[in-house]
Amino acid sequence: MKMLALLAIMAVAVPCADAFAVPAARKVARKAPARADWTRRVAMTTEGGFLIGNPAAKAKLVEYGSLSCPYCQRFHQEAIAGLRARIATGDLSFEFRPLAVHSADPILHALLRCAGPARFTKFSDDFYAGQATLAAEYEKWVEANPTTNPNVTAADRIKFADQWGFTAFAMGHGLSRAQANACVANAEAIRLQQQREDKANRDFGVQGTPTFLLNDQKLAVYSWPDIDQAIAAALGS
């Protein structure tokens, strides 16, 4: 009995060998780095354009366009879903370079530039979506004044931007009235934009909107399915 009692005491007093084992290292799950949302990256370029997406993308699509151009609006509506899907992969970048085709465009594109890259997507989306209404006052004016240039003076540009509703639109997209007025009054910025447009005409034969370049080669197609096919060929897919 004494021997059994002694063994029982030893069993209690001596811990199991597993109690001294070094705990196994815990595995720490590492999260994969978040994938860049290239559709949210917008930057100004030296050509005065708005570049959306990966600046190192293999395929680079450029549109010379006008916010007042109905053909540009049609392309935007037709292409936007597929275009942004391709931009999201990082394999395609898209640059919108403003080109004036109507006498309202220097004023309208000046406001687009001043709204800046952070507001570009919403500014352009909203203007295209409402183009029929937003361009209506300008169209009435130009019918009554077919030979009048609304860009002669800073005062003219301020007056017409307000009269046509462009100032109100810009104010709805983050600019104050003072900023909008200063923007359209900036003759030097408008002159610089005209120089860029003249260069596009010399370098690529750009004469109207929309005109597309893919990897600096002018395309002879204008519809999204055809342009998408050209992008796929450039990507080798």
Short mmCIF file of N, CA and C in Angstrom, two decimals, residues 31-200:
data_model
loop_
_atom_site.label_atom_id
_atom_site.label_comp_id
_atom_site.label_asym_id
_atom_site.label_seq_id
_atom_site.Cartn_x
_atom_site.Cartn_y
_atom_site.Cartn_z
N LYS A 31 -1.57 38.63 -46.02
CA LYS A 31 -2.53 39.07 -47.03
C LYS A 31 -1.79 39.44 -48.32
N ALA A 32 -2.39 39.03 -49.41
CA ALA A 32 -1.83 39.45 -50.70
C ALA A 32 -1.97 40.96 -50.83
N PRO A 33 -0.95 41.60 -51.40
CA PRO A 33 -1.05 43.06 -51.55
C PRO A 33 -2.29 43.45 -52.34
N ALA A 34 -2.92 44.53 -51.89
CA ALA A 34 -4.14 44.99 -52.57
C ALA A 34 -3.83 45.35 -54.02
N ARG A 35 -4.69 44.92 -54.90
CA ARG A 35 -4.49 45.21 -56.32
C ARG A 35 -4.86 46.65 -56.60
N ALA A 36 -4.00 47.32 -57.34
CA ALA A 36 -4.25 48.73 -57.65
C ALA A 36 -5.53 48.88 -58.46
N ASP A 37 -6.32 49.86 -58.11
CA ASP A 37 -7.51 50.18 -58.90
C ASP A 37 -7.10 51.26 -59.90
N TRP A 38 -6.64 50.80 -61.06
CA TRP A 38 -6.09 51.73 -62.03
C TRP A 38 -7.12 52.72 -62.56
N THR A 39 -8.40 52.37 -62.48
CA THR A 39 -9.42 53.29 -63.00
C THR A 39 -9.52 54.54 -62.14
N ARG A 40 -8.97 54.50 -60.94
CA ARG A 40 -9.04 55.66 -60.04
C ARG A 40 -7.78 56.52 -60.12
N ARG A 41 -6.81 56.09 -60.90
CA ARG A 41 -5.59 56.88 -61.03
C ARG A 41 -5.71 57.78 -62.25
N VAL A 42 -5.80 59.08 -62.00
CA VAL A 42 -5.92 60.05 -63.09
C VAL A 42 -4.85 61.11 -62.89
N ALA A 43 -4.10 61.41 -63.94
CA ALA A 43 -3.02 62.41 -63.85
C ALA A 43 -3.01 63.27 -65.10
N MET A 44 -2.61 64.51 -64.94
CA MET A 44 -2.44 65.40 -66.08
C MET A 44 -1.16 65.05 -66.81
N THR A 45 -1.16 65.23 -68.13
CA THR A 45 0.03 64.96 -68.93
C THR A 45 0.58 66.25 -69.52
N THR A 46 1.79 66.17 -70.05
CA THR A 46 2.41 67.36 -70.65
C THR A 46 1.68 67.81 -71.91
N GLU A 47 0.87 66.89 -72.48
CA GLU A 47 0.08 67.25 -73.67
C GLU A 47 -1.25 67.90 -73.29
N GLY A 48 -1.45 68.14 -72.00
CA GLY A 48 -2.70 68.76 -71.55
C GLY A 48 -3.84 67.78 -71.43
N GLY A 49 -3.53 66.49 -71.42
CA GLY A 49 -4.57 65.48 -71.32
C GLY A 49 -4.73 64.94 -69.91
N PHE A 50 -5.72 64.06 -69.78
CA PHE A 50 -6.00 63.39 -68.52
C PHE A 50 -5.74 61.90 -68.74
N LEU A 51 -4.71 61.36 -68.08
CA LEU A 51 -4.34 59.97 -68.26
C LEU A 51 -4.95 59.13 -67.14
N ILE A 52 -5.76 58.15 -67.54
CA ILE A 52 -6.38 57.24 -66.59
C ILE A 52 -5.69 55.89 -66.71
N GLY A 53 -5.24 55.35 -65.56
CA GLY A 53 -4.68 54.01 -65.56
C GLY A 53 -3.19 53.96 -65.34
N ASN A 54 -2.63 52.82 -65.68
CA ASN A 54 -1.23 52.52 -65.47
C ASN A 54 -0.38 53.25 -66.51
N PRO A 55 0.48 54.18 -66.08
CA PRO A 55 1.27 54.92 -67.07
C PRO A 55 2.27 54.03 -67.80
N ALA A 56 2.55 52.84 -67.25
CA ALA A 56 3.46 51.90 -67.91
C ALA A 56 2.71 50.80 -68.66
N ALA A 57 1.43 51.01 -68.92
CA ALA A 57 0.62 50.00 -69.61
C ALA A 57 1.21 49.68 -70.98
N LYS A 58 1.03 48.42 -71.39
CA LYS A 58 1.56 47.99 -72.68
C LYS A 58 0.82 48.68 -73.83
N ALA A 59 -0.47 48.88 -73.68
CA ALA A 59 -1.27 49.55 -74.71
C ALA A 59 -1.72 50.90 -74.18
N LYS A 60 -1.50 51.94 -74.99
CA LYS A 60 -1.84 53.31 -74.59
C LYS A 60 -2.79 53.90 -75.63
N LEU A 61 -4.02 54.13 -75.20
CA LEU A 61 -5.03 54.69 -76.08
C LEU A 61 -5.22 56.16 -75.76
N VAL A 62 -5.20 56.98 -76.79
CA VAL A 62 -5.42 58.43 -76.65
C VAL A 62 -6.64 58.81 -77.46
N GLU A 63 -7.51 59.60 -76.87
CA GLU A 63 -8.63 60.18 -77.61
C GLU A 63 -8.48 61.69 -77.63
N TYR A 64 -8.46 62.27 -78.81
CA TYR A 64 -8.63 63.71 -78.94
C TYR A 64 -10.13 63.92 -79.04
N GLY A 65 -10.69 64.57 -78.02
CA GLY A 65 -12.13 64.68 -77.96
C GLY A 65 -12.61 66.03 -77.46
N SER A 66 -13.89 66.24 -77.59
CA SER A 66 -14.54 67.46 -77.12
C SER A 66 -15.76 67.08 -76.30
N LEU A 67 -15.93 67.73 -75.16
CA LEU A 67 -17.10 67.43 -74.33
C LEU A 67 -18.40 67.86 -74.99
N SER A 68 -18.32 68.79 -75.95
CA SER A 68 -19.54 69.24 -76.63
C SER A 68 -19.83 68.44 -77.90
N CYS A 69 -18.94 67.51 -78.25
CA CYS A 69 -19.07 66.76 -79.49
C CYS A 69 -20.02 65.58 -79.32
N PRO A 70 -21.10 65.49 -80.10
CA PRO A 70 -22.04 64.38 -79.95
C PRO A 70 -21.44 63.03 -80.32
N TYR A 71 -20.47 63.02 -81.23
CA TYR A 71 -19.83 61.75 -81.60
C TYR A 71 -18.94 61.26 -80.46
N CYS A 72 -18.30 62.18 -79.75
CA CYS A 72 -17.50 61.81 -78.58
C CYS A 72 -18.41 61.29 -77.48
N GLN A 73 -19.56 61.93 -77.33
CA GLN A 73 -20.53 61.48 -76.33
C GLN A 73 -21.02 60.08 -76.64
N ARG A 74 -21.26 59.81 -77.91
CA ARG A 74 -21.72 58.48 -78.32
C ARG A 74 -20.64 57.43 -78.04
N PHE A 75 -19.39 57.76 -78.37
CA PHE A 75 -18.30 56.83 -78.09
C PHE A 75 -18.18 56.58 -76.59
N HIS A 76 -18.27 57.64 -75.81
CA HIS A 76 -18.16 57.51 -74.35
C HIS A 76 -19.21 56.55 -73.81
N GLN A 77 -20.44 56.72 -74.23
CA GLN A 77 -21.51 55.87 -73.75
C GLN A 77 -21.34 54.43 -74.21
N GLU A 78 -20.86 54.25 -75.41
CA GLU A 78 -20.69 52.92 -75.99
C GLU A 78 -19.50 52.18 -75.37
N ALA A 79 -18.44 52.93 -75.07
CA ALA A 79 -17.17 52.31 -74.71
C ALA A 79 -16.89 52.21 -73.22
N ILE A 80 -17.59 53.01 -72.41
CA ILE A 80 -17.12 53.24 -71.06
C ILE A 80 -16.95 51.97 -70.23
N ALA A 81 -17.87 51.04 -70.31
CA ALA A 81 -17.78 49.83 -69.50
C ALA A 81 -16.58 48.98 -69.92
N GLY A 82 -16.47 48.71 -71.23
CA GLY A 82 -15.37 47.89 -71.71
C GLY A 82 -14.02 48.57 -71.54
N LEU A 83 -13.99 49.87 -71.75
CA LEU A 83 -12.76 50.64 -71.62
C LEU A 83 -12.24 50.58 -70.19
N ARG A 84 -13.11 50.81 -69.24
CA ARG A 84 -12.67 50.79 -67.84
C ARG A 84 -12.31 49.38 -67.38
N ALA A 85 -12.95 48.38 -67.94
CA ALA A 85 -12.58 47.00 -67.60
C ALA A 85 -11.15 46.72 -68.05
N ARG A 86 -10.78 47.20 -69.21
CA ARG A 86 -9.41 47.01 -69.69
C ARG A 86 -8.41 47.85 -68.88
N ILE A 87 -8.79 49.08 -68.55
CA ILE A 87 -7.91 49.93 -67.74
C ILE A 87 -7.63 49.28 -66.39
N ALA A 88 -8.65 48.66 -65.81
CA ALA A 88 -8.53 48.06 -64.47
C ALA A 88 -7.45 46.99 -64.42
N THR A 89 -7.17 46.32 -65.53
CA THR A 89 -6.16 45.26 -65.54
C THR A 89 -4.74 45.81 -65.46
N GLY A 90 -4.56 47.09 -65.77
CA GLY A 90 -3.22 47.67 -65.81
C GLY A 90 -2.55 47.52 -67.16
N ASP A 91 -3.21 46.82 -68.11
CA ASP A 91 -2.61 46.60 -69.42
C ASP A 91 -2.91 47.73 -70.40
N LEU A 92 -3.91 48.56 -70.08
CA LEU A 92 -4.30 49.66 -70.96
C LEU A 92 -4.40 50.95 -70.17
N SER A 93 -3.84 52.01 -70.72
CA SER A 93 -4.11 53.35 -70.19
C SER A 93 -4.92 54.11 -71.23
N PHE A 94 -5.67 55.09 -70.74
CA PHE A 94 -6.50 55.90 -71.63
C PHE A 94 -6.26 57.37 -71.31
N GLU A 95 -5.98 58.14 -72.34
CA GLU A 95 -5.74 59.57 -72.15
C GLU A 95 -6.73 60.37 -72.99
N PHE A 96 -7.45 61.26 -72.33
CA PHE A 96 -8.36 62.17 -73.01
C PHE A 96 -7.64 63.49 -73.20
N ARG A 97 -7.46 63.89 -74.46
CA ARG A 97 -6.83 65.18 -74.76
C ARG A 97 -7.89 66.10 -75.37
N PRO A 98 -8.25 67.17 -74.68
CA PRO A 98 -9.29 68.07 -75.20
C PRO A 98 -8.88 68.70 -76.53
N LEU A 99 -9.84 68.78 -77.43
CA LEU A 99 -9.62 69.42 -78.73
C LEU A 99 -10.87 70.23 -79.06
N ALA A 100 -10.69 71.51 -79.31
CA ALA A 100 -11.83 72.39 -79.57
C ALA A 100 -12.34 72.20 -81.00
N VAL A 101 -13.63 71.89 -81.11
CA VAL A 101 -14.28 71.82 -82.42
C VAL A 101 -15.46 72.79 -82.51
N HIS A 102 -15.90 73.29 -81.36
CA HIS A 102 -16.97 74.29 -81.31
C HIS A 102 -16.45 75.51 -80.57
N SER A 103 -17.06 76.66 -80.82
CA SER A 103 -16.56 77.89 -80.21
C SER A 103 -16.73 77.91 -78.69
N ALA A 104 -17.57 77.02 -78.16
CA ALA A 104 -17.73 76.93 -76.70
C ALA A 104 -16.61 76.15 -76.05
N ASP A 105 -15.88 75.34 -76.84
CA ASP A 105 -14.94 74.39 -76.25
C ASP A 105 -13.78 75.02 -75.48
N PRO A 106 -13.17 76.12 -75.94
CA PRO A 106 -12.10 76.70 -75.14
C PRO A 106 -12.55 77.05 -73.72
N ILE A 107 -13.79 77.49 -73.59
CA ILE A 107 -14.34 77.83 -72.27
C ILE A 107 -14.62 76.56 -71.48
N LEU A 108 -15.28 75.62 -72.10
CA LEU A 108 -15.66 74.38 -71.42
C LEU A 108 -14.42 73.58 -71.02
N HIS A 109 -13.45 73.48 -71.90
CA HIS A 109 -12.25 72.70 -71.59
C HIS A 109 -11.35 73.41 -70.58
N ALA A 110 -11.41 74.73 -70.54
CA ALA A 110 -10.68 75.45 -69.49
C ALA A 110 -11.23 75.07 -68.12
N LEU A 111 -12.54 74.98 -68.01
CA LEU A 111 -13.15 74.58 -66.74
C LEU A 111 -12.81 73.13 -66.39
N LEU A 112 -12.76 72.27 -67.40
CA LEU A 112 -12.37 70.88 -67.16
C LEU A 112 -10.95 70.81 -66.61
N ARG A 113 -10.03 71.58 -67.19
CA ARG A 113 -8.64 71.59 -66.69
C ARG A 113 -8.58 72.09 -65.26
N CYS A 114 -9.32 73.15 -64.97
CA CYS A 114 -9.27 73.71 -63.62
C CYS A 114 -9.93 72.80 -62.59
N ALA A 115 -10.90 72.01 -63.01
CA ALA A 115 -11.48 71.03 -62.09
C ALA A 115 -10.44 70.02 -61.67
N GLY A 116 -9.50 69.72 -62.58
CA GLY A 116 -8.34 68.90 -62.23
C GLY A 116 -8.57 67.41 -62.36
N PRO A 117 -7.47 66.65 -62.27
CA PRO A 117 -7.56 65.20 -62.50
C PRO A 117 -8.45 64.46 -61.52
N ALA A 118 -8.49 64.91 -60.27
CA ALA A 118 -9.30 64.20 -59.28
C ALA A 118 -10.79 64.26 -59.61
N ARG A 119 -11.20 65.31 -60.35
CA ARG A 119 -12.61 65.48 -60.68
C ARG A 119 -12.91 65.13 -62.13
N PHE A 120 -11.88 64.74 -62.88
CA PHE A 120 -12.06 64.54 -64.32
C PHE A 120 -13.14 63.52 -64.65
N THR A 121 -13.10 62.36 -64.01
CA THR A 121 -14.03 61.29 -64.38
C THR A 121 -15.47 61.71 -64.18
N LYS A 122 -15.79 62.28 -63.03
CA LYS A 122 -17.18 62.68 -62.76
C LYS A 122 -17.58 63.86 -63.64
N PHE A 123 -16.67 64.82 -63.83
CA PHE A 123 -16.95 65.98 -64.65
C PHE A 123 -17.32 65.54 -66.07
N SER A 124 -16.47 64.71 -66.67
CA SER A 124 -16.71 64.29 -68.05
C SER A 124 -17.91 63.33 -68.15
N ASP A 125 -18.03 62.40 -67.21
CA ASP A 125 -19.18 61.48 -67.22
C ASP A 125 -20.49 62.27 -67.17
N ASP A 126 -20.55 63.23 -66.25
CA ASP A 126 -21.79 63.98 -66.05
C ASP A 126 -22.10 64.89 -67.24
N PHE A 127 -21.05 65.49 -67.83
CA PHE A 127 -21.32 66.36 -68.97
C PHE A 127 -21.81 65.55 -70.15
N TYR A 128 -21.16 64.43 -70.42
CA TYR A 128 -21.63 63.59 -71.53
C TYR A 128 -23.05 63.08 -71.27
N ALA A 129 -23.33 62.68 -70.05
CA ALA A 129 -24.66 62.16 -69.73
C ALA A 129 -25.74 63.21 -69.95
N GLY A 130 -25.41 64.47 -69.68
CA GLY A 130 -26.40 65.54 -69.82
C GLY A 130 -26.14 66.45 -70.99
N GLN A 131 -25.33 65.99 -71.96
CA GLN A 131 -24.88 66.87 -73.04
C GLN A 131 -26.02 67.56 -73.79
N ALA A 132 -27.08 66.83 -74.07
CA ALA A 132 -28.20 67.43 -74.83
C ALA A 132 -28.76 68.64 -74.13
N THR A 133 -28.86 68.57 -72.80
CA THR A 133 -29.38 69.70 -72.02
C THR A 133 -28.30 70.74 -71.77
N LEU A 134 -27.10 70.28 -71.42
CA LEU A 134 -26.03 71.19 -71.02
C LEU A 134 -25.50 72.02 -72.19
N ALA A 135 -25.63 71.51 -73.40
CA ALA A 135 -25.17 72.27 -74.57
C ALA A 135 -26.29 73.06 -75.24
N ALA A 136 -27.50 72.94 -74.72
CA ALA A 136 -28.66 73.55 -75.38
C ALA A 136 -28.57 75.07 -75.46
N GLU A 137 -28.16 75.72 -74.37
CA GLU A 137 -28.09 77.19 -74.37
C GLU A 137 -27.03 77.68 -75.34
N TYR A 138 -25.89 76.98 -75.39
CA TYR A 138 -24.86 77.35 -76.36
C TYR A 138 -25.37 77.19 -77.78
N GLU A 139 -26.06 76.10 -78.06
CA GLU A 139 -26.55 75.85 -79.42
C GLU A 139 -27.56 76.91 -79.86
N LYS A 140 -28.42 77.34 -78.92
CA LYS A 140 -29.35 78.43 -79.25
C LYS A 140 -28.58 79.70 -79.58
N TRP A 141 -27.56 79.97 -78.77
CA TRP A 141 -26.77 81.20 -78.97
C TRP A 141 -26.06 81.17 -80.32
N VAL A 142 -25.44 80.04 -80.66
CA VAL A 142 -24.65 79.98 -81.89
C VAL A 142 -25.56 80.05 -83.13
N GLU A 143 -26.79 79.58 -83.02
CA GLU A 143 -27.74 79.70 -84.13
C GLU A 143 -28.07 81.17 -84.40
N ALA A 144 -28.15 81.93 -83.32
CA ALA A 144 -28.47 83.35 -83.46
C ALA A 144 -27.23 84.20 -83.75
N ASN A 145 -26.05 83.65 -83.48
CA ASN A 145 -24.80 84.41 -83.63
C ASN A 145 -23.75 83.54 -84.33
N PRO A 146 -24.01 83.12 -85.56
CA PRO A 146 -23.15 82.12 -86.21
C PRO A 146 -21.72 82.59 -86.49
N THR A 147 -21.50 83.89 -86.58
CA THR A 147 -20.16 84.38 -86.91
C THR A 147 -19.46 85.04 -85.72
N THR A 148 -20.08 85.01 -84.56
CA THR A 148 -19.50 85.69 -83.39
C THR A 148 -18.57 84.75 -82.63
N ASN A 149 -17.40 85.24 -82.28
CA ASN A 149 -16.43 84.48 -81.49
C ASN A 149 -16.63 84.82 -80.01
N PRO A 150 -17.01 83.87 -79.18
CA PRO A 150 -17.24 84.18 -77.76
C PRO A 150 -15.97 84.22 -76.92
N ASN A 151 -14.80 84.05 -77.59
CA ASN A 151 -13.54 83.94 -76.85
C ASN A 151 -12.62 85.14 -77.04
N VAL A 152 -13.17 86.25 -77.52
CA VAL A 152 -12.31 87.38 -77.85
C VAL A 152 -11.64 87.96 -76.61
N THR A 153 -12.40 88.15 -75.54
CA THR A 153 -11.85 88.74 -74.32
C THR A 153 -12.18 87.86 -73.12
N ALA A 154 -11.45 88.10 -72.04
CA ALA A 154 -11.72 87.38 -70.79
C ALA A 154 -13.14 87.67 -70.32
N ALA A 155 -13.58 88.91 -70.46
CA ALA A 155 -14.93 89.28 -70.04
C ALA A 155 -15.98 88.52 -70.84
N ASP A 156 -15.71 88.34 -72.14
CA ASP A 156 -16.64 87.56 -72.97
C ASP A 156 -16.74 86.12 -72.46
N ARG A 157 -15.60 85.52 -72.19
CA ARG A 157 -15.60 84.13 -71.77
C ARG A 157 -16.32 83.95 -70.43
N ILE A 158 -16.11 84.88 -69.53
CA ILE A 158 -16.81 84.82 -68.23
C ILE A 158 -18.32 84.95 -68.44
N LYS A 159 -18.71 85.91 -69.30
CA LYS A 159 -20.14 86.15 -69.54
C LYS A 159 -20.81 84.93 -70.16
N PHE A 160 -20.17 84.35 -71.18
CA PHE A 160 -20.81 83.23 -71.87
C PHE A 160 -20.77 81.94 -71.05
N ALA A 161 -19.72 81.75 -70.29
CA ALA A 161 -19.68 80.57 -69.41
C ALA A 161 -20.84 80.59 -68.44
N ASP A 162 -21.16 81.79 -67.97
CA ASP A 162 -22.28 81.94 -67.05
C ASP A 162 -23.61 81.79 -67.80
N GLN A 163 -23.71 82.44 -68.96
CA GLN A 163 -24.95 82.43 -69.74
C GLN A 163 -25.33 81.02 -70.20
N TRP A 164 -24.34 80.23 -70.57
CA TRP A 164 -24.61 78.88 -71.10
C TRP A 164 -24.73 77.82 -70.00
N GLY A 165 -24.52 78.20 -68.75
CA GLY A 165 -24.65 77.25 -67.66
C GLY A 165 -23.39 76.48 -67.35
N PHE A 166 -22.28 76.80 -68.02
CA PHE A 166 -21.04 76.07 -67.77
C PHE A 166 -20.45 76.40 -66.40
N THR A 167 -20.59 77.65 -66.00
CA THR A 167 -20.08 78.02 -64.67
C THR A 167 -20.84 77.27 -63.58
N ALA A 168 -22.15 77.22 -63.70
CA ALA A 168 -22.95 76.50 -62.71
C ALA A 168 -22.57 75.02 -62.69
N PHE A 169 -22.34 74.44 -63.86
CA PHE A 169 -21.93 73.03 -63.92
C PHE A 169 -20.60 72.83 -63.21
N ALA A 170 -19.63 73.70 -63.49
CA ALA A 170 -18.31 73.59 -62.85
C ALA A 170 -18.42 73.78 -61.34
N MET A 171 -19.28 74.69 -60.91
CA MET A 171 -19.47 74.90 -59.47
C MET A 171 -20.07 73.66 -58.81
N GLY A 172 -20.88 72.93 -59.57
CA GLY A 172 -21.43 71.68 -59.06
C GLY A 172 -20.40 70.56 -59.01
N HIS A 173 -19.22 70.83 -59.58
CA HIS A 173 -18.15 69.83 -59.59
C HIS A 173 -16.89 70.36 -58.90
N GLY A 174 -17.11 71.19 -57.88
CA GLY A 174 -16.01 71.52 -56.97
C GLY A 174 -15.34 72.86 -57.11
N LEU A 175 -15.65 73.62 -58.17
CA LEU A 175 -15.04 74.94 -58.31
C LEU A 175 -15.94 76.00 -57.69
N SER A 176 -15.32 77.03 -57.12
CA SER A 176 -16.09 78.18 -56.67
C SER A 176 -16.33 79.08 -57.88
N ARG A 177 -17.26 80.03 -57.74
CA ARG A 177 -17.50 80.96 -58.84
C ARG A 177 -16.22 81.75 -59.16
N ALA A 178 -15.50 82.17 -58.14
CA ALA A 178 -14.27 82.93 -58.37
C ALA A 178 -13.24 82.10 -59.12
N GLN A 179 -13.13 80.81 -58.76
CA GLN A 179 -12.20 79.94 -59.46
C GLN A 179 -12.61 79.73 -60.91
N ALA A 180 -13.90 79.53 -61.14
CA ALA A 180 -14.40 79.33 -62.51
C ALA A 180 -14.14 80.57 -63.36
N ASN A 181 -14.42 81.73 -62.81
CA ASN A 181 -14.20 82.97 -63.55
C ASN A 181 -12.72 83.17 -63.87
N ALA A 182 -11.86 82.92 -62.88
CA ALA A 182 -10.42 83.07 -63.10
C ALA A 182 -9.92 82.08 -64.14
N CYS A 183 -10.52 80.92 -64.13
CA CYS A 183 -10.12 79.87 -65.06
C CYS A 183 -10.39 80.27 -66.50
N VAL A 184 -11.61 80.68 -66.80
CA VAL A 184 -11.94 81.01 -68.19
C VAL A 184 -11.34 82.35 -68.62
N ALA A 185 -10.92 83.15 -67.63
CA ALA A 185 -10.27 84.42 -67.96
C ALA A 185 -8.79 84.26 -68.27
N ASN A 186 -8.23 83.08 -67.98
CA ASN A 186 -6.79 82.84 -68.11
C ASN A 186 -6.41 82.69 -69.59
N ALA A 187 -6.05 83.80 -70.22
CA ALA A 187 -5.74 83.81 -71.65
C ALA A 187 -4.51 82.98 -71.96
N GLU A 188 -3.53 82.98 -71.07
CA GLU A 188 -2.30 82.24 -71.32
C GLU A 188 -2.55 80.74 -71.37
N ALA A 189 -3.40 80.23 -70.46
CA ALA A 189 -3.72 78.81 -70.45
C ALA A 189 -4.48 78.42 -71.72
N ILE A 190 -5.36 79.29 -72.18
CA ILE A 190 -6.12 79.00 -73.40
C ILE A 190 -5.21 79.05 -74.62
N ARG A 191 -4.26 80.00 -74.62
CA ARG A 191 -3.28 80.07 -75.72
C ARG A 191 -2.41 78.81 -75.75
N LEU A 192 -1.98 78.34 -74.58
CA LEU A 192 -1.16 77.13 -74.51
C LEU A 192 -1.93 75.92 -75.02
N GLN A 193 -3.21 75.84 -74.68
CA GLN A 193 -4.02 74.73 -75.17
C GLN A 193 -4.15 74.77 -76.68
N GLN A 194 -4.28 75.96 -77.25
CA GLN A 194 -4.36 76.08 -78.70
C GLN A 194 -3.07 75.60 -79.35
N GLN A 195 -1.94 75.88 -78.73
CA GLN A 195 -0.66 75.41 -79.26
C GLN A 195 -0.60 73.88 -79.24
N ARG A 196 -1.12 73.27 -78.18
CA ARG A 196 -1.15 71.81 -78.12
C ARG A 196 -2.01 71.23 -79.25
N GLU A 197 -3.14 71.88 -79.50
CA GLU A 197 -4.04 71.39 -80.55
C GLU A 197 -3.41 71.56 -81.93
N ASP A 198 -2.70 72.65 -82.13
CA ASP A 198 -1.99 72.85 -83.40
C ASP A 198 -0.91 71.78 -83.58
N LYS A 199 -0.24 71.42 -82.52
CA LYS A 199 0.80 70.38 -82.58
C LYS A 199 0.18 69.02 -82.92
N ALA A 200 -0.99 68.72 -82.34
CA ALA A 200 -1.67 67.46 -82.64
C ALA A 200 -2.03 67.38 -84.13
#
